[in-house]
Tab-separated table of C-alpha atoms in Angstrom:
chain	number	residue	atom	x	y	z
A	474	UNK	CA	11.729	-12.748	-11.522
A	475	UNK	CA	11.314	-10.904	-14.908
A	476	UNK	CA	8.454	-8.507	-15.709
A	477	UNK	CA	7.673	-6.631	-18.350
A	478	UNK	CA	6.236	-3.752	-16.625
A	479	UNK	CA	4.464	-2.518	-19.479
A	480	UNK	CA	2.633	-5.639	-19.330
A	481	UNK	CA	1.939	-6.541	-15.926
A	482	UNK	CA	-1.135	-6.597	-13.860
A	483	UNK	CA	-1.571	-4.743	-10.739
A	484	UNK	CA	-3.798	-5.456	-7.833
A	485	UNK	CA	-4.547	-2.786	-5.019
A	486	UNK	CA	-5.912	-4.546	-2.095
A	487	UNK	CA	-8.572	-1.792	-0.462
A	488	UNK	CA	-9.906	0.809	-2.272
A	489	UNK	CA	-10.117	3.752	0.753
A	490	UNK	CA	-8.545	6.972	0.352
A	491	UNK	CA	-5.551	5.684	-0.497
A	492	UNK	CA	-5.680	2.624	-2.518
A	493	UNK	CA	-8.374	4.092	-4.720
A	494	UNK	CA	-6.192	7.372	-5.983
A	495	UNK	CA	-3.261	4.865	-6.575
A	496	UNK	CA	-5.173	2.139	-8.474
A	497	UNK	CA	-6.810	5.237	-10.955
A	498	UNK	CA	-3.049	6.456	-10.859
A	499	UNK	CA	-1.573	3.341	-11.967
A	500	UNK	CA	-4.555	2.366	-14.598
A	501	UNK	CA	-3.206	5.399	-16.448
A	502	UNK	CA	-0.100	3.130	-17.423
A	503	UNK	CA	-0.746	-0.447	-16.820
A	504	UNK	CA	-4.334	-2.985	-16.118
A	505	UNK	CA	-4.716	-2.657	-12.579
A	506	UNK	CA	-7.311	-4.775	-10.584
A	507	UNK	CA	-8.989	-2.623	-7.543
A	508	UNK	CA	-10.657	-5.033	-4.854
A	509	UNK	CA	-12.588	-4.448	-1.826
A	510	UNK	CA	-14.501	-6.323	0.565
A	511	UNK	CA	-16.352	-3.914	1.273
A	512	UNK	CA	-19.723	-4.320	-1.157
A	513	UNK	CA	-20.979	-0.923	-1.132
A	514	UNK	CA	-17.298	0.767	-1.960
A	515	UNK	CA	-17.540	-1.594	-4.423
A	516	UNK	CA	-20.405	-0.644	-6.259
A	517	UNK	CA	-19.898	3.011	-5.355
A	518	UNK	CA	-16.589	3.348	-7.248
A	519	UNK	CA	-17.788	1.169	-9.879
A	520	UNK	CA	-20.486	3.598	-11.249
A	521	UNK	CA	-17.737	6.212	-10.844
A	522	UNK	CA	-15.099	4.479	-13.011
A	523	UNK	CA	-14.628	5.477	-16.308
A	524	UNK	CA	-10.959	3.736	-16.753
A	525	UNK	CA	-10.915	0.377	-19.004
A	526	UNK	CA	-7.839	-0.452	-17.721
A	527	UNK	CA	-9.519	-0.254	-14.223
A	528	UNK	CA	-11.256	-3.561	-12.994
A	529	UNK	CA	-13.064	-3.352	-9.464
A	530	UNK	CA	-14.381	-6.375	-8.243
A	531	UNK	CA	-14.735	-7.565	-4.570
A	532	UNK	CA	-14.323	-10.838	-5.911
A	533	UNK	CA	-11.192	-12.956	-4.343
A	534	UNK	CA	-11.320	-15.374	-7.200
A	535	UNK	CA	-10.708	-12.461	-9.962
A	536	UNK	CA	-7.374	-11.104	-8.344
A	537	UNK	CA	-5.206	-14.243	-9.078
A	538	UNK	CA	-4.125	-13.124	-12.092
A	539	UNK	CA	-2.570	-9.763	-10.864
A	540	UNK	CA	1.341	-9.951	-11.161
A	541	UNK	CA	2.172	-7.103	-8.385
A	542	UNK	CA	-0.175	-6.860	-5.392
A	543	UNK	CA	-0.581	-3.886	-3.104
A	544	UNK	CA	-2.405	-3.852	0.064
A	545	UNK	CA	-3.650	-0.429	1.238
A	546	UNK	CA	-6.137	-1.170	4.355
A	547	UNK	CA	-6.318	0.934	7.396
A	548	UNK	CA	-4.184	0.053	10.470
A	549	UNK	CA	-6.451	1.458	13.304
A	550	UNK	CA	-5.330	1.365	17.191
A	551	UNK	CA	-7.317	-0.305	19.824
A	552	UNK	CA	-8.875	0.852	22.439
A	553	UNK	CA	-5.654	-0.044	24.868
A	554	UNK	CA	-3.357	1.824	22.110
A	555	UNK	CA	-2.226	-1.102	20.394
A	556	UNK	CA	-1.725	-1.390	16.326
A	557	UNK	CA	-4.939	-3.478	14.839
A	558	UNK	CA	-3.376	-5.500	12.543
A	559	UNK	CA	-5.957	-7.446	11.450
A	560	UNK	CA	-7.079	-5.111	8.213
A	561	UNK	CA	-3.392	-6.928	6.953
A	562	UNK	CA	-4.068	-9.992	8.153
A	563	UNK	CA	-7.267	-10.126	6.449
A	564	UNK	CA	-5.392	-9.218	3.645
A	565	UNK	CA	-2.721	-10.966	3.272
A	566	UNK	CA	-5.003	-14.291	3.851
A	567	UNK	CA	-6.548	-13.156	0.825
A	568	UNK	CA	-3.943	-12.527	-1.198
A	569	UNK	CA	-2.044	-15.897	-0.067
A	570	UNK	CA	-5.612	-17.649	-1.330
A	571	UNK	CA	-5.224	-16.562	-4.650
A	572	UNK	CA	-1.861	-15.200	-5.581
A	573	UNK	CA	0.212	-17.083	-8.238
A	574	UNK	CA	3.884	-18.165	-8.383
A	575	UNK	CA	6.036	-15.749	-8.823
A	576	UNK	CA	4.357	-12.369	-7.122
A	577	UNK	CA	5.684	-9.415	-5.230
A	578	UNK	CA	3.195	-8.684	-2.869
A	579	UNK	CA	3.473	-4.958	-1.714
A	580	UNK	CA	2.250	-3.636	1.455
A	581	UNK	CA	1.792	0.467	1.600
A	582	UNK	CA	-0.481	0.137	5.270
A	583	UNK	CA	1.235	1.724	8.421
A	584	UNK	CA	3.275	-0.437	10.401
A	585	UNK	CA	5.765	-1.047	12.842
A	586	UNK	CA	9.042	-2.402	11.757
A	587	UNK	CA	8.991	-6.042	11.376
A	588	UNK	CA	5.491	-6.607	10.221
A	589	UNK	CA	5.763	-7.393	6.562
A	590	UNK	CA	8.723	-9.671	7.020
A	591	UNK	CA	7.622	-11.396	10.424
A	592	UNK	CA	3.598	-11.423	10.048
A	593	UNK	CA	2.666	-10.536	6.109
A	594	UNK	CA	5.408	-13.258	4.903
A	595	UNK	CA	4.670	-15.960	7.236
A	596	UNK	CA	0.610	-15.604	6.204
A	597	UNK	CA	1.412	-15.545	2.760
A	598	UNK	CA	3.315	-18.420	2.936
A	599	UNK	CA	0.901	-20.518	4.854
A	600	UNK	CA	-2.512	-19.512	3.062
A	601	UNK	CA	-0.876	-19.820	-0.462
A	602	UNK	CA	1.391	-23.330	0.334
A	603	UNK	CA	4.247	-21.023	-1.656
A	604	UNK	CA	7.861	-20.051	-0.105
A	605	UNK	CA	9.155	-16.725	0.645
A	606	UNK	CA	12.182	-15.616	-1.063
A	607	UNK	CA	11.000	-18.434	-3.993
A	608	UNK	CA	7.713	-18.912	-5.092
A	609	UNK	CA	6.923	-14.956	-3.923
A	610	UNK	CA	9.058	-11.676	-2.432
A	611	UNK	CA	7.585	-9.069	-0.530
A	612	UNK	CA	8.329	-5.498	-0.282
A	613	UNK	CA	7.334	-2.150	1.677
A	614	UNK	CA	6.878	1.031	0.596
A	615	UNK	CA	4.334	4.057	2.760
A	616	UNK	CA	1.812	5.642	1.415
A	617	UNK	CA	2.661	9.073	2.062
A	618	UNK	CA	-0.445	11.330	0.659
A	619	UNK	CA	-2.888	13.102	2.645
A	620	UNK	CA	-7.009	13.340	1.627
A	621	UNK	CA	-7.948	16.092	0.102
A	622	UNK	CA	-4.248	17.345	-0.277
A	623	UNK	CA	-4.001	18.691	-4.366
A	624	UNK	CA	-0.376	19.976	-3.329
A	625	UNK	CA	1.089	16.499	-2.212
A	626	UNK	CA	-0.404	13.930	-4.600
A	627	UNK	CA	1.312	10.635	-5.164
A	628	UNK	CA	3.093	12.260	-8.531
A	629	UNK	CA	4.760	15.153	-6.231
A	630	UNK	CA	5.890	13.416	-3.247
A	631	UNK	CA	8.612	10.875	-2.747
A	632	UNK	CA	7.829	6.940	-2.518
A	633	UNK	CA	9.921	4.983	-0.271
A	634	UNK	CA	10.381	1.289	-1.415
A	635	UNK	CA	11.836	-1.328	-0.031
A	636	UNK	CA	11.853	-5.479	-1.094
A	637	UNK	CA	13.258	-8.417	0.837
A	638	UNK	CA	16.101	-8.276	-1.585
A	639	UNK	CA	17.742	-6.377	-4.069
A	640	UNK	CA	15.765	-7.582	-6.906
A	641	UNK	CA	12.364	-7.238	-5.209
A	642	UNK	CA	13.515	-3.069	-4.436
A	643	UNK	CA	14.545	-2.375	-7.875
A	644	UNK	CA	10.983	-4.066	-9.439
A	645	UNK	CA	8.935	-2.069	-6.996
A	646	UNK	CA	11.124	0.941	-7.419
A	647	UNK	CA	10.529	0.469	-11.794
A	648	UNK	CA	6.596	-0.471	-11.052
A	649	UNK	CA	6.512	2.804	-8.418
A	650	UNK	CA	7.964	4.926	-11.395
A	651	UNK	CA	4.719	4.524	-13.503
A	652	UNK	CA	3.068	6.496	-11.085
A	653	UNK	CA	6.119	8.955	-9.468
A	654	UNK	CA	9.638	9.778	-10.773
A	655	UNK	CA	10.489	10.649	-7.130
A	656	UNK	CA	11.563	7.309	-5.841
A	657	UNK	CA	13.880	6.866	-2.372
A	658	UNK	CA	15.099	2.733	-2.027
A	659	UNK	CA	15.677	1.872	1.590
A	660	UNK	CA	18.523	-0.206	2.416
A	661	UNK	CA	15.971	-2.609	3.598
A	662	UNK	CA	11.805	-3.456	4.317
A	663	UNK	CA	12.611	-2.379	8.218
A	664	UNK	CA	14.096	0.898	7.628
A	665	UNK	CA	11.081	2.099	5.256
A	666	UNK	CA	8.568	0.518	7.821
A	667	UNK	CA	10.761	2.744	10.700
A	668	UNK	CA	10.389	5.908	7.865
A	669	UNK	CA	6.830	5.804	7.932
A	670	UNK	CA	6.249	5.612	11.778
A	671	UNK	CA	9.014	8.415	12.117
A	672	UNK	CA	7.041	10.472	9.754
A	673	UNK	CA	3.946	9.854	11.363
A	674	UNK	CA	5.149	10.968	14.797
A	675	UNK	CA	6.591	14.297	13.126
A	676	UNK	CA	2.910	14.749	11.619
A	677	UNK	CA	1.498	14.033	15.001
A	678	UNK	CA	3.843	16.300	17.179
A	679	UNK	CA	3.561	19.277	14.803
A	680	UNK	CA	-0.294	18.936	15.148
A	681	UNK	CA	0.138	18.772	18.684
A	682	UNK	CA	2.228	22.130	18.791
A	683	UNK	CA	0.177	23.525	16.490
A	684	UNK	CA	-3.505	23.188	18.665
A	685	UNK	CA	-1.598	24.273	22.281
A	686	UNK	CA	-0.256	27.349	20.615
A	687	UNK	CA	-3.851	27.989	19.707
A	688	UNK	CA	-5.137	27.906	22.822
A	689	UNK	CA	-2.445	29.880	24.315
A	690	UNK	CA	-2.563	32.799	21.939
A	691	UNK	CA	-6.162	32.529	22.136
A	692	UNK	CA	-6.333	33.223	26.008
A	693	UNK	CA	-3.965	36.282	24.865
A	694	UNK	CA	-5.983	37.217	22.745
């Protein structure tokens, strides 16, 4: 698969806190197509949007022509602690409707290791009628920024990626360098699905620390 990344088109599947800052980041290089389902996000950020090279639309039909998709939708637990996957199910059913030949579909949601390879691929394939590996490649790579954070934005912190094959790694690592020049590849889509958990539970566990030393220094006083 050749691109000319000057030229390509760029779709960010979910326009929340993170896919919206890295659909305006990437229409400051390259057209970029920002979709939601959601009707009233749409609508919202489309009054804000001052970008030509910005399209929002919550429109399936009007993302087929995007060359690189990324799908940034939340990845919520249930009530019985279990990942809800179906934000990127949803998503990738959309994606598979309307994708072309020849894609790299990117997924940036939090997941556990296996999920883009063993659930994303296998939807893609089925929904679009294309093959894996062929007709399409897939790839991983974490969104790592937190809202509200002007210290860590997606220019100052590193971006994982990850494809199914070497190829697929070095196009998302050239597409990722429009927006960052701190780029990490991962030997493979597993071990940068495994980085984002592991960063998570470092996140988590500092937190943690963090609120129980309150409340102990706070009965000290």
């Amino acid at each position: 698969m050749k691109y000319d990344l000057r030229e390509v088109v760029v779709c960010i599947i979910g326009l929340g806190h993170v896919g919206l800052p890295l659909a305006e980041a990437f229409a400051k290089k390259v057209k970029v197509i920002g979709f939601d389902i959601d009707s009233k996000r749409v609508r919202r950020v489309m009054q804000s949007n001052n970008n030509q090279n910005l399209f929002i639309t919550g429109d399936p039909k009007e993302i087929g022509r995007a060359d690189f998709f990324i799908i940034c939708v939340p990845t919520p637990v249930t009530e019985s602690k279990k990942p809800d996957l179906s934000y990127v199910r949803n998503a990738a059913e959309i994606v598979g409707q309307n994708m072309k030949q020849g894609s790299i579909v990117i997924l940036e949601s939090t997941v556990y290791p296996g999920v883009t390879e063993e659930i994303v691929g296998p939807i893609l394939e089925k929904t679009s009628g294309l093959k894996c590996g062929e007709s399409f490649k897939v790839g991983y790579s974490p969104e790592r920024i937190n809202p509200g954070d002007e210290a860590h934005t997606i220019d100052k912190v590193t971006k994982v990626v990850a494809g199914m094959d070497e190829e697929t790694t070095r196009l998302a690592a050239q597409l990722y360098l429009r927006v960052t020049p701190h780029i990490f590849k991962a030997k493979d889509i597993k071990t940068a699905e495994a980085a984002k958990v592991i960063e998570n539970i470092q996140r988590d566990l500092n937190i943690a620390l963090m609120n129980e030393l309150a409340l102990i220094l706070d009965k000290l006083d």
